[in-house]
Amino acid sequence: MSTATYTVTGMTCGHCVSSVTEEVEQIAGVTGVDVDLPTGKVTVTSDAPLDDAQVKGAVEEAGYQLTS
Amino acid sequence: MSTATYTVTGMTCGHCVSSVTEEVEQIAGVTGVDVDLPTGKVTVTSDAPLDDAQVKGAVEEAGYQLTS
């Protein structure tokens, strides 16, 4: 079990949160995604440590940017 | 053919625009919906003049508020 937190910019509403959540949930091994809209913090839990590039790709697929 | 413009508050992104557009398009007689995100102006074209209460209901169903 692994947990990582990322910061996503550009999310402005609940729809944005849903879009990011749905994309990140599709990454193999991801067991949970929690998004805090005001701060842009996205906490991802997974079976094993994730490849940050995959998370970045998922966030960008949803239409947003990863800052860290 | 009738055109009316409303102002909707709370829309922050393209998802919001889509939600409002989809709800308002479902009103009987509506032939077109144009949303300007920065101003919140929603222009609705329809076969006959619309009941403003129906538009208000559709906007609220989408999760936003009509101001005029």
GROMACS .gro file of N, CA and C in nm:
model
  408
    1MET      N    1   0.085  -0.121   0.000
    1MET     CA    2   0.000   0.000   0.000
    1MET      C    3   0.088   0.125   0.000
    2SER      N    4   0.054   0.216  -0.089
    2SER     CA    5   0.135   0.336  -0.108
    2SER      C    6   0.045   0.458  -0.121
    3THR      N    7   0.090   0.570  -0.066
    3THR     CA    8   0.012   0.693  -0.078
    3THR      C    9   0.102   0.804  -0.128
    4ALA      N   10   0.055   0.877  -0.225
    4ALA     CA   11   0.131   0.990  -0.278
    4ALA      C   12   0.037   1.108  -0.296
    5THR      N   13   0.091   1.228  -0.274
    5THR     CA   14   0.009   1.348  -0.291
    5THR      C   15   0.068   1.435  -0.401
    6TYR      N   16  -0.019   1.482  -0.487
    6TYR     CA   17   0.020   1.566  -0.599
    6TYR      C   18  -0.058   1.697  -0.589
    7THR      N   19  -0.011   1.798  -0.658
    7THR     CA   20  -0.086   1.924  -0.664
    7THR      C   21  -0.125   1.950  -0.809
    8VAL      N   22  -0.255   1.971  -0.827
    8VAL     CA   23  -0.310   1.992  -0.961
    8VAL      C   24  -0.364   2.134  -0.969
    9THR      N   25  -0.331   2.202  -1.077
    9THR     CA   26  -0.384   2.338  -1.096
    9THR      C   27  -0.493   2.337  -1.203
   10GLY      N   28  -0.584   2.430  -1.192
   10GLY     CA   29  -0.685   2.449  -1.295
   10GLY      C   30  -0.822   2.395  -1.260
   11MET      N   31  -0.832   2.320  -1.151
   11MET     CA   32  -0.963   2.268  -1.113
   11MET      C   33  -1.044   2.380  -1.048
   12THR      N   34  -1.165   2.401  -1.096
   12THR     CA   35  -1.246   2.512  -1.044
   12THR      C   36  -1.379   2.468  -0.984
   13CYS      N   37  -1.419   2.346  -1.009
   13CYS     CA   38  -1.552   2.305  -0.960
   13CYS      C   39  -1.558   2.153  -0.942
   14GLY      N   40  -1.671   2.107  -0.895
   14GLY     CA   41  -1.688   1.965  -0.871
   14GLY      C   42  -1.674   1.879  -0.995
   15HIS      N   43  -1.710   1.937  -1.111
   15HIS     CA   44  -1.693   1.861  -1.235
   15HIS      C   45  -1.545   1.835  -1.262
   16CYS      N   46  -1.464   1.936  -1.234
   16CYS     CA   47  -1.319   1.922  -1.253
   16CYS      C   48  -1.266   1.812  -1.162
   17VAL      N   49  -1.311   1.813  -1.038
   17VAL     CA   50  -1.269   1.710  -0.942
   17VAL      C   51  -1.307   1.571  -0.994
   18SER      N   52  -1.428   1.559  -1.046
   18SER     CA   53  -1.473   1.430  -1.099
   18SER      C   54  -1.387   1.385  -1.216
   19SER      N   55  -1.354   1.479  -1.304
   19SER     CA   56  -1.274   1.445  -1.422
   19SER      C   57  -1.138   1.391  -1.382
   20VAL      N   58  -1.072   1.461  -1.288
   20VAL     CA   59  -0.940   1.419  -1.244
   20VAL      C   60  -0.949   1.284  -1.172
   21THR      N   61  -1.047   1.272  -1.085
   21THR     CA   62  -1.064   1.147  -1.010
   21THR      C   63  -1.083   1.029  -1.104
   22GLU      N   64  -1.170   1.047  -1.202
   22GLU     CA   65  -1.197   0.937  -1.296
   22GLU      C   66  -1.073   0.895  -1.374
   23GLU      N   67  -0.995   0.993  -1.418
   23GLU     CA   68  -0.876   0.958  -1.496
   23GLU      C   69  -0.771   0.888  -1.410
   24VAL      N   70  -0.748   0.941  -1.289
   24VAL     CA   71  -0.643   0.884  -1.204
   24VAL      C   72  -0.684   0.745  -1.155
   25GLU      N   73  -0.814   0.726  -1.132
   25GLU     CA   74  -0.862   0.594  -1.088
   25GLU      C   75  -0.835   0.485  -1.192
   26GLN      N   76  -0.818   0.527  -1.315
   26GLN     CA   77  -0.798   0.427  -1.422
   26GLN      C   78  -0.655   0.373  -1.427
   27ILE      N   79  -0.563   0.436  -1.352
   27ILE     CA   80  -0.425   0.387  -1.350
   27ILE      C   81  -0.420   0.252  -1.278
   28ALA      N   82  -0.353   0.157  -1.336
   28ALA     CA   83  -0.344   0.023  -1.278
   28ALA      C   84  -0.287   0.030  -1.137
   29GLY      N   85  -0.350  -0.035  -1.042
   29GLY     CA   86  -0.302  -0.042  -0.905
   29GLY      C   87  -0.359   0.064  -0.813
   30VAL      N   88  -0.424   0.165  -0.871
   30VAL     CA   89  -0.480   0.272  -0.787
   30VAL      C   90  -0.603   0.220  -0.714
   31THR      N   91  -0.604   0.242  -0.584
   31THR     CA   92  -0.717   0.194  -0.503
   31THR      C   93  -0.804   0.308  -0.449
   32GLY      N   94  -0.749   0.431  -0.453
   32GLY     CA   95  -0.828   0.543  -0.404
   32GLY      C   96  -0.773   0.676  -0.450
   33VAL      N   97  -0.864   0.771  -0.475
   33VAL     CA   98  -0.823   0.906  -0.516
   33VAL      C   99  -0.904   1.005  -0.435
   34ASP      N  100  -0.835   1.097  -0.368
   34ASP     CA  101  -0.905   1.200  -0.291
   34ASP      C  102  -0.858   1.336  -0.339
   35VAL      N  103  -0.953   1.419  -0.381
   35VAL     CA  104  -0.917   1.551  -0.432
   35VAL      C  105  -0.971   1.659  -0.339
   36ASP      N  106  -0.884   1.753  -0.302
   36ASP     CA  107  -0.928   1.869  -0.225
   36ASP      C  108  -0.927   1.988  -0.320
   37LEU      N  109  -1.048   2.032  -0.357
   37LEU     CA  110  -1.060   2.136  -0.460
   37LEU      C  111  -0.990   2.266  -0.423
   38PRO      N  112  -1.011   2.321  -0.302
   38PRO     CA  113  -0.951   2.451  -0.272
   38PRO      C  114  -0.799   2.453  -0.284
   39THR      N  115  -0.734   2.345  -0.245
   39THR     CA  116  -0.587   2.342  -0.248
   39THR      C  117  -0.532   2.275  -0.373
   40GLY      N  118  -0.615   2.199  -0.442
   40GLY     CA  119  -0.569   2.125  -0.559
   40GLY      C  120  -0.491   1.999  -0.523
   41LYS      N  121  -0.489   1.964  -0.395
   41LYS     CA  122  -0.415   1.845  -0.352
   41LYS      C  123  -0.491   1.718  -0.392
   42VAL      N  124  -0.420   1.629  -0.458
   42VAL     CA  125  -0.478   1.501  -0.499
   42VAL      C  126  -0.399   1.390  -0.431
   43THR      N  127  -0.464   1.317  -0.345
   43THR     CA  128  -0.399   1.209  -0.272
   43THR      C  129  -0.440   1.077  -0.335
   44VAL      N  130  -0.339   1.002  -0.375
   44VAL     CA  131  -0.363   0.878  -0.447
   44VAL      C  132  -0.310   0.761  -0.367
   45THR      N  133  -0.394   0.665  -0.340
   45THR     CA  134  -0.348   0.543  -0.274
   45THR      C  135  -0.345   0.431  -0.378
   46SER      N  136  -0.246   0.346  -0.363
   46SER     CA  137  -0.228   0.240  -0.462
   46SER      C  138  -0.162   0.118  -0.399
   47ASP      N  139  -0.172   0.008  -0.470
   47ASP     CA  140  -0.115  -0.118  -0.420
   47ASP      C  141   0.037  -0.109  -0.408
   48ALA      N  142   0.096  -0.039  -0.503
   48ALA     CA  143   0.241  -0.024  -0.507
   48ALA      C  144   0.272   0.120  -0.548
   49PRO      N  145   0.394   0.167  -0.521
   49PRO     CA  146   0.428   0.305  -0.559
   49PRO      C  147   0.399   0.330  -0.707
   50LEU      N  148   0.344   0.447  -0.737
   50LEU     CA  149   0.306   0.479  -0.874
   50LEU      C  150   0.420   0.545  -0.950
   51ASP      N  151   0.413   0.534  -1.079
   51ASP     CA  152   0.500   0.607  -1.169
   51ASP      C  153   0.439   0.748  -1.182
   52ASP      N  154   0.513   0.849  -1.134
   52ASP     CA  155   0.459   0.985  -1.138
   52ASP      C  156   0.421   1.029  -1.279
   53ALA      N  157   0.491   0.977  -1.376
   53ALA     CA  158   0.462   1.014  -1.515
   53ALA      C  159   0.322   0.967  -1.556
   54GLN      N  160   0.281   0.855  -1.499
   54GLN     CA  161   0.147   0.803  -1.530
   54GLN      C  162   0.040   0.893  -1.468
   55VAL      N  163   0.069   0.939  -1.346
   55VAL     CA  164  -0.025   1.028  -1.279
   55VAL      C  165  -0.033   1.160  -1.356
   56LYS      N  166   0.083   1.211  -1.395
   56LYS     CA  167   0.088   1.333  -1.474
   56LYS      C  168   0.006   1.317  -1.602
   57GLY      N  169   0.023   1.204  -1.667
   57GLY     CA  170  -0.050   1.178  -1.791
   57GLY      C  171  -0.200   1.176  -1.770
   58ALA      N  172  -0.242   1.114  -1.660
   58ALA     CA  173  -0.385   1.104  -1.631
   58ALA      C  174  -0.445   1.241  -1.603
   59VAL      N  175  -0.370   1.321  -1.526
   59VAL     CA  176  -0.417   1.456  -1.492
   59VAL      C  177  -0.428   1.540  -1.619
   60GLU      N  178  -0.329   1.528  -1.706
   60GLU     CA  179  -0.331   1.605  -1.831
   60GLU      C  180  -0.442   1.557  -1.923
   61GLU      N  181  -0.468   1.427  -1.921
   61GLU     CA  182  -0.577   1.370  -2.000
   61GLU      C  183  -0.711   1.432  -1.956
   62ALA      N  184  -0.722   1.458  -1.827
   62ALA     CA  185  -0.844   1.519  -1.774
   62ALA      C  186  -0.851   1.667  -1.809
   63GLY      N  187  -0.737   1.725  -1.850
   63GLY     CA  188  -0.735   1.865  -1.891
   63GLY      C  189  -0.673   1.960  -1.790
   64TYR      N  190  -0.594   1.904  -1.698
   64TYR     CA  191  -0.534   1.988  -1.593
   64TYR      C  192  -0.384   1.965  -1.587
   65GLN      N  193  -0.318   2.043  -1.501
   65GLN     CA  194  -0.172   2.034  -1.492
   65GLN      C  195  -0.128   1.992  -1.353
   66LEU      N  196  -0.023   1.914  -1.350
   66LEU     CA  197   0.038   1.872  -1.225
   66LEU      C  198   0.153   1.968  -1.195
   67THR      N  199   0.159   2.017  -1.070
   67THR     CA  200   0.268   2.110  -1.040
   67THR      C  201   0.375   2.045  -0.954
   68SER      N  202   0.343   1.939  -0.885
   68SER     CA  203   0.446   1.873  -0.805
   68SER      C  204   0.403   1.731  -0.774
   69MET      N  205  -4.002   3.227  -3.365
   69MET     CA  206  -3.865   3.225  -3.313
   69MET      C  207  -3.848   3.335  -3.207
   70SER      N  208  -3.790   3.296  -3.096
   70SER     CA  209  -3.776   3.387  -2.984
   70SER      C  210  -3.637   3.372  -2.923
   71THR      N  211  -3.580   3.483  -2.879
   71THR     CA  212  -3.449   3.479  -2.814
   71THR      C  213  -3.455   3.552  -2.680
   72ALA      N  214  -3.401   3.490  -2.579
   72ALA     CA  215  -3.397   3.553  -2.447
   72ALA      C  216  -3.260   3.532  -2.387
   73THR      N  217  -3.215   3.630  -2.311
   73THR     CA  218  -3.084   3.618  -2.247
   73THR      C  219  -3.099   3.622  -2.096
   74TYR      N  220  -3.031   3.530  -2.031
   74TYR     CA  221  -3.036   3.519  -1.885
   74TYR      C  222  -2.893   3.530  -1.832
   75THR      N  223  -2.881   3.560  -1.705
   75THR     CA  224  -2.748   3.561  -1.643
   75THR      C  225  -2.743   3.454  -1.535
   76VAL      N  226  -2.644   3.369  -1.547
   76VAL     CA  227  -2.628   3.256  -1.455
   76VAL      C  228  -2.500   3.276  -1.374
   77THR      N  229  -2.511   3.257  -1.244
   77THR     CA  230  -2.390   3.269  -1.160
   77THR      C  231  -2.343   3.131  -1.115
   78GLY      N  232  -2.215   3.120  -1.092
   78GLY     CA  233  -2.160   2.997  -1.036
   78GLY      C  234  -2.087   2.910  -1.136
   79MET      N  235  -2.099   2.942  -1.265
   79MET     CA  236  -2.028   2.861  -1.365
   79MET      C  237  -1.880   2.899  -1.365
   80THR      N  238  -1.793   2.800  -1.354
   80THR     CA  239  -1.650   2.830  -1.345
   80THR      C  240  -1.567   2.764  -1.454
   81CYS      N  241  -1.625   2.671  -1.526
   81CYS     CA  242  -1.543   2.601  -1.626
   81CYS      C  243  -1.632   2.542  -1.734
   82GLY      N  244  -1.568   2.481  -1.831
   82GLY     CA  245  -1.642   2.424  -1.943
   82GLY      C  246  -1.741   2.317  -1.903
   83HIS      N  247  -1.712   2.244  -1.795
   83HIS     CA  248  -1.806   2.143  -1.748
   83HIS      C  249  -1.936   2.208  -1.703
   84CYS      N  250  -1.921   2.321  -1.636
   84CYS     CA  251  -2.038   2.396  -1.588
   84CYS      C  252  -2.122   2.440  -1.708
   85VAL      N  253  -2.055   2.492  -1.809
   85VAL     CA  254  -2.123   2.537  -1.931
   85VAL      C  255  -2.200   2.420  -1.992
   86SER      N  256  -2.138   2.304  -1.999
   86SER     CA  257  -2.203   2.186  -2.056
   86SER      C  258  -2.326   2.147  -1.975
   87SER      N  259  -2.315   2.152  -1.844
   87SER     CA  260  -2.426   2.113  -1.758
   87SER      C  261  -2.546   2.204  -1.780
   88VAL      N  262  -2.522   2.334  -1.782
   88VAL     CA  263  -2.631   2.430  -1.802
   88VAL      C  264  -2.691   2.412  -1.942
   89THR      N  265  -2.604   2.401  -2.041
   89THR     CA  266  -2.651   2.384  -2.179
   89THR      C  267  -2.741   2.262  -2.192
   90GLU      N  268  -2.695   2.151  -2.136
   90GLU     CA  269  -2.773   2.027  -2.148
   90GLU      C  270  -2.911   2.038  -2.082
   91GLU      N  271  -2.914   2.101  -1.965
   91GLU     CA  272  -3.043   2.114  -1.895
   91GLU      C  273  -3.139   2.207  -1.970
   92VAL      N  274  -3.087   2.320  -2.015
   92VAL     CA  275  -3.174   2.417  -2.082
   92VAL      C  276  -3.222   2.364  -2.218
   93GLU      N  277  -3.135   2.288  -2.284
   93GLU     CA  278  -3.174   2.229  -2.414
   93GLU      C  279  -3.293   2.134  -2.401
   94GLN      N  280  -3.312   2.083  -2.281
   94GLN     CA  281  -3.421   1.986  -2.262
   94GLN      C  282  -3.559   2.051  -2.250
   95ILE      N  283  -3.562   2.184  -2.238
   95ILE     CA  284  -3.691   2.252  -2.228
   95ILE      C  285  -3.761   2.245  -2.365
   96ALA      N  286  -3.888   2.210  -2.364
   96ALA     CA  287  -3.965   2.197  -2.488
   96ALA      C  288  -3.962   2.327  -2.567
   97GLY      N  289  -3.931   2.318  -2.695
   97GLY     CA  290  -3.932   2.435  -2.782
   97GLY      C  291  -3.798   2.503  -2.797
   98VAL      N  292  -3.701   2.467  -2.712
   98VAL     CA  293  -3.569   2.530  -2.721
   98VAL      C  294  -3.494   2.476  -2.842
   99THR      N  295  -3.443   2.569  -2.923
   99THR     CA  296  -3.371   2.528  -3.044
   99THR      C  297  -3.221   2.556  -3.034
  100GLY      N  298  -3.182   2.639  -2.938
  100GLY     CA  299  -3.040   2.667  -2.924
  100GLY      C  300  -3.007   2.730  -2.791
  101VAL      N  301  -2.887   2.696  -2.741
  101VAL     CA  302  -2.840   2.753  -2.614
  101VAL      C  303  -2.696   2.796  -2.634
  102ASP      N  304  -2.667   2.922  -2.602
  102ASP     CA  305  -2.529   2.971  -2.612
  102ASP      C  306  -2.488   3.027  -2.476
  103VAL      N  307  -2.379   2.976  -2.423
  103VAL     CA  308  -2.333   3.021  -2.291
  103VAL      C  309  -2.199   3.092  -2.305
  104ASP      N  310  -2.190   3.212  -2.247
  104ASP     CA  311  -2.063   3.283  -2.241
  104ASP      C  312  -2.012   3.271  -2.097
  105LEU      N  313  -1.910   3.190  -2.079
  105LEU     CA  314  -1.862   3.161  -1.943
  105LEU      C  315  -1.817   3.285  -1.865
  106PRO      N  316  -1.732   3.372  -1.924
  106PRO     CA  317  -1.682   3.486  -1.845
  106PRO      C  318  -1.792   3.576  -1.791
  107THR      N  319  -1.898   3.596  -1.868
  107THR     CA  320  -2.005   3.687  -1.823
  107THR      C  321  -2.122   3.613  -1.760
  108GLY      N  322  -2.132   3.483  -1.783
  108GLY     CA  323  -2.245   3.407  -1.733
  108GLY      C  324  -2.372   3.425  -1.816
  109LYS      N  325  -2.360   3.493  -1.929
  109LYS     CA  326  -2.477   3.517  -2.013
  109LYS      C  327  -2.516   3.389  -2.088
  110VAL      N  328  -2.643   3.355  -2.076
  110VAL     CA  329  -2.696   3.237  -2.144
  110VAL      C  330  -2.805   3.285  -2.241
  111THR      N  331  -2.781   3.267  -2.369
  111THR     CA  332  -2.877   3.310  -2.470
  111THR      C  333  -2.952   3.187  -2.520
  112VAL      N  334  -3.081   3.194  -2.509
  112VAL     CA  335  -3.164   3.079  -2.544
  112VAL      C  336  -3.256   3.117  -2.659
  113THR      N  337  -3.252   3.039  -2.765
  113THR     CA  338  -3.345   3.060  -2.876
  113THR      C  339  -3.448   2.948  -2.872
  114SER      N  340  -3.570   2.984  -2.908
  114SER     CA  341  -3.679   2.886  -2.899
  114SER      C  342  -3.787   2.918  -3.002
  115ASP      N  343  -3.871   2.820  -3.024
  115ASP     CA  344  -3.978   2.834  -3.122
  115ASP      C  345  -4.077   2.942  -3.079
  116ALA      N  346  -4.101   2.949  -2.949
  116ALA     CA  347  -4.196   3.046  -2.895
  116ALA      C  348  -4.136   3.101  -2.765
  117PRO      N  349  -4.183   3.215  -2.718
  117PRO     CA  350  -4.128   3.270  -2.593
  117PRO      C  351  -4.135   3.167  -2.481
  118LEU      N  352  -4.028   3.165  -2.400
  118LEU     CA  353  -4.018   3.065  -2.294
  118LEU      C  354  -4.077   3.117  -2.163
  119ASP      N  355  -4.117   3.024  -2.082
  119ASP     CA  356  -4.156   3.054  -1.944
  119ASP      C  357  -4.026   3.065  -1.864
  120ASP      N  358  -3.998   3.186  -1.812
  120ASP     CA  359  -3.872   3.207  -1.739
  120ASP      C  360  -3.856   3.110  -1.623
  121ALA      N  361  -3.969   3.070  -1.564
  121ALA     CA  362  -3.963   2.979  -1.450
  121ALA      C  363  -3.905   2.843  -1.493
  122GLN      N  364  -3.934   2.806  -1.616
  122GLN     CA  365  -3.880   2.679  -1.667
  122GLN      C  366  -3.729   2.688  -1.685
  123VAL      N  367  -3.685   2.804  -1.735
  123VAL     CA  368  -3.541   2.824  -1.754
  123VAL      C  369  -3.472   2.826  -1.618
  124LYS      N  370  -3.533   2.897  -1.523
  124LYS     CA  371  -3.479   2.902  -1.387
  124LYS      C  372  -3.467   2.760  -1.330
  125GLY      N  373  -3.570   2.681  -1.351
  125GLY     CA  374  -3.570   2.544  -1.301
  125GLY      C  375  -3.459   2.460  -1.361
  126ALA      N  376  -3.439   2.478  -1.491
  126ALA     CA  377  -3.335   2.401  -1.561
  126ALA      C  378  -3.196   2.440  -1.512
  127VAL      N  379  -3.177   2.570  -1.493
  127VAL     CA  380  -3.047   2.619  -1.445
  127VAL      C  381  -3.020   2.566  -1.305
  128GLU      N  382  -3.122   2.568  -1.222
  128GLU     CA  383  -3.105   2.519  -1.085
  128GLU      C  384  -3.083   2.369  -1.082
  129GLU      N  385  -3.149   2.300  -1.173
  129GLU     CA  386  -3.130   2.155  -1.185
  129GLU      C  387  -2.983   2.124  -1.216
  130ALA      N  388  -2.922   2.210  -1.295
  130ALA     CA  389  -2.781   2.192  -1.330
  130ALA      C  390  -2.690   2.229  -1.212
  131GLY      N  391  -2.747   2.300  -1.114
  131GLY     CA  392  -2.668   2.333  -0.995
  131GLY      C  393  -2.623   2.478  -0.988
  132TYR      N  394  -2.686   2.564  -1.067
  132TYR     CA  395  -2.645   2.705  -1.072
  132TYR      C  396  -2.766   2.794  -1.047
  133GLN      N  397  -2.740   2.925  -1.040
  133GLN     CA  398  -2.846   3.020  -1.008
  133GLN      C  399  -2.866   3.120  -1.120
  134LEU      N  400  -2.991   3.155  -1.142
  134LEU     CA  401  -3.027   3.257  -1.239
  134LEU      C  402  -3.037   3.390  -1.165
  135THR      N  403  -2.976   3.496  -1.223
  135THR     CA  404  -2.985   3.624  -1.154
  135THR      C  405  -3.081   3.719  -1.223
  136SER      N  406  -3.108   3.700  -1.350
  136SER     CA  407  -3.203   3.788  -1.417
  136SER      C  408  -3.253   3.721  -1.544
   0.00000   0.00000   0.00000
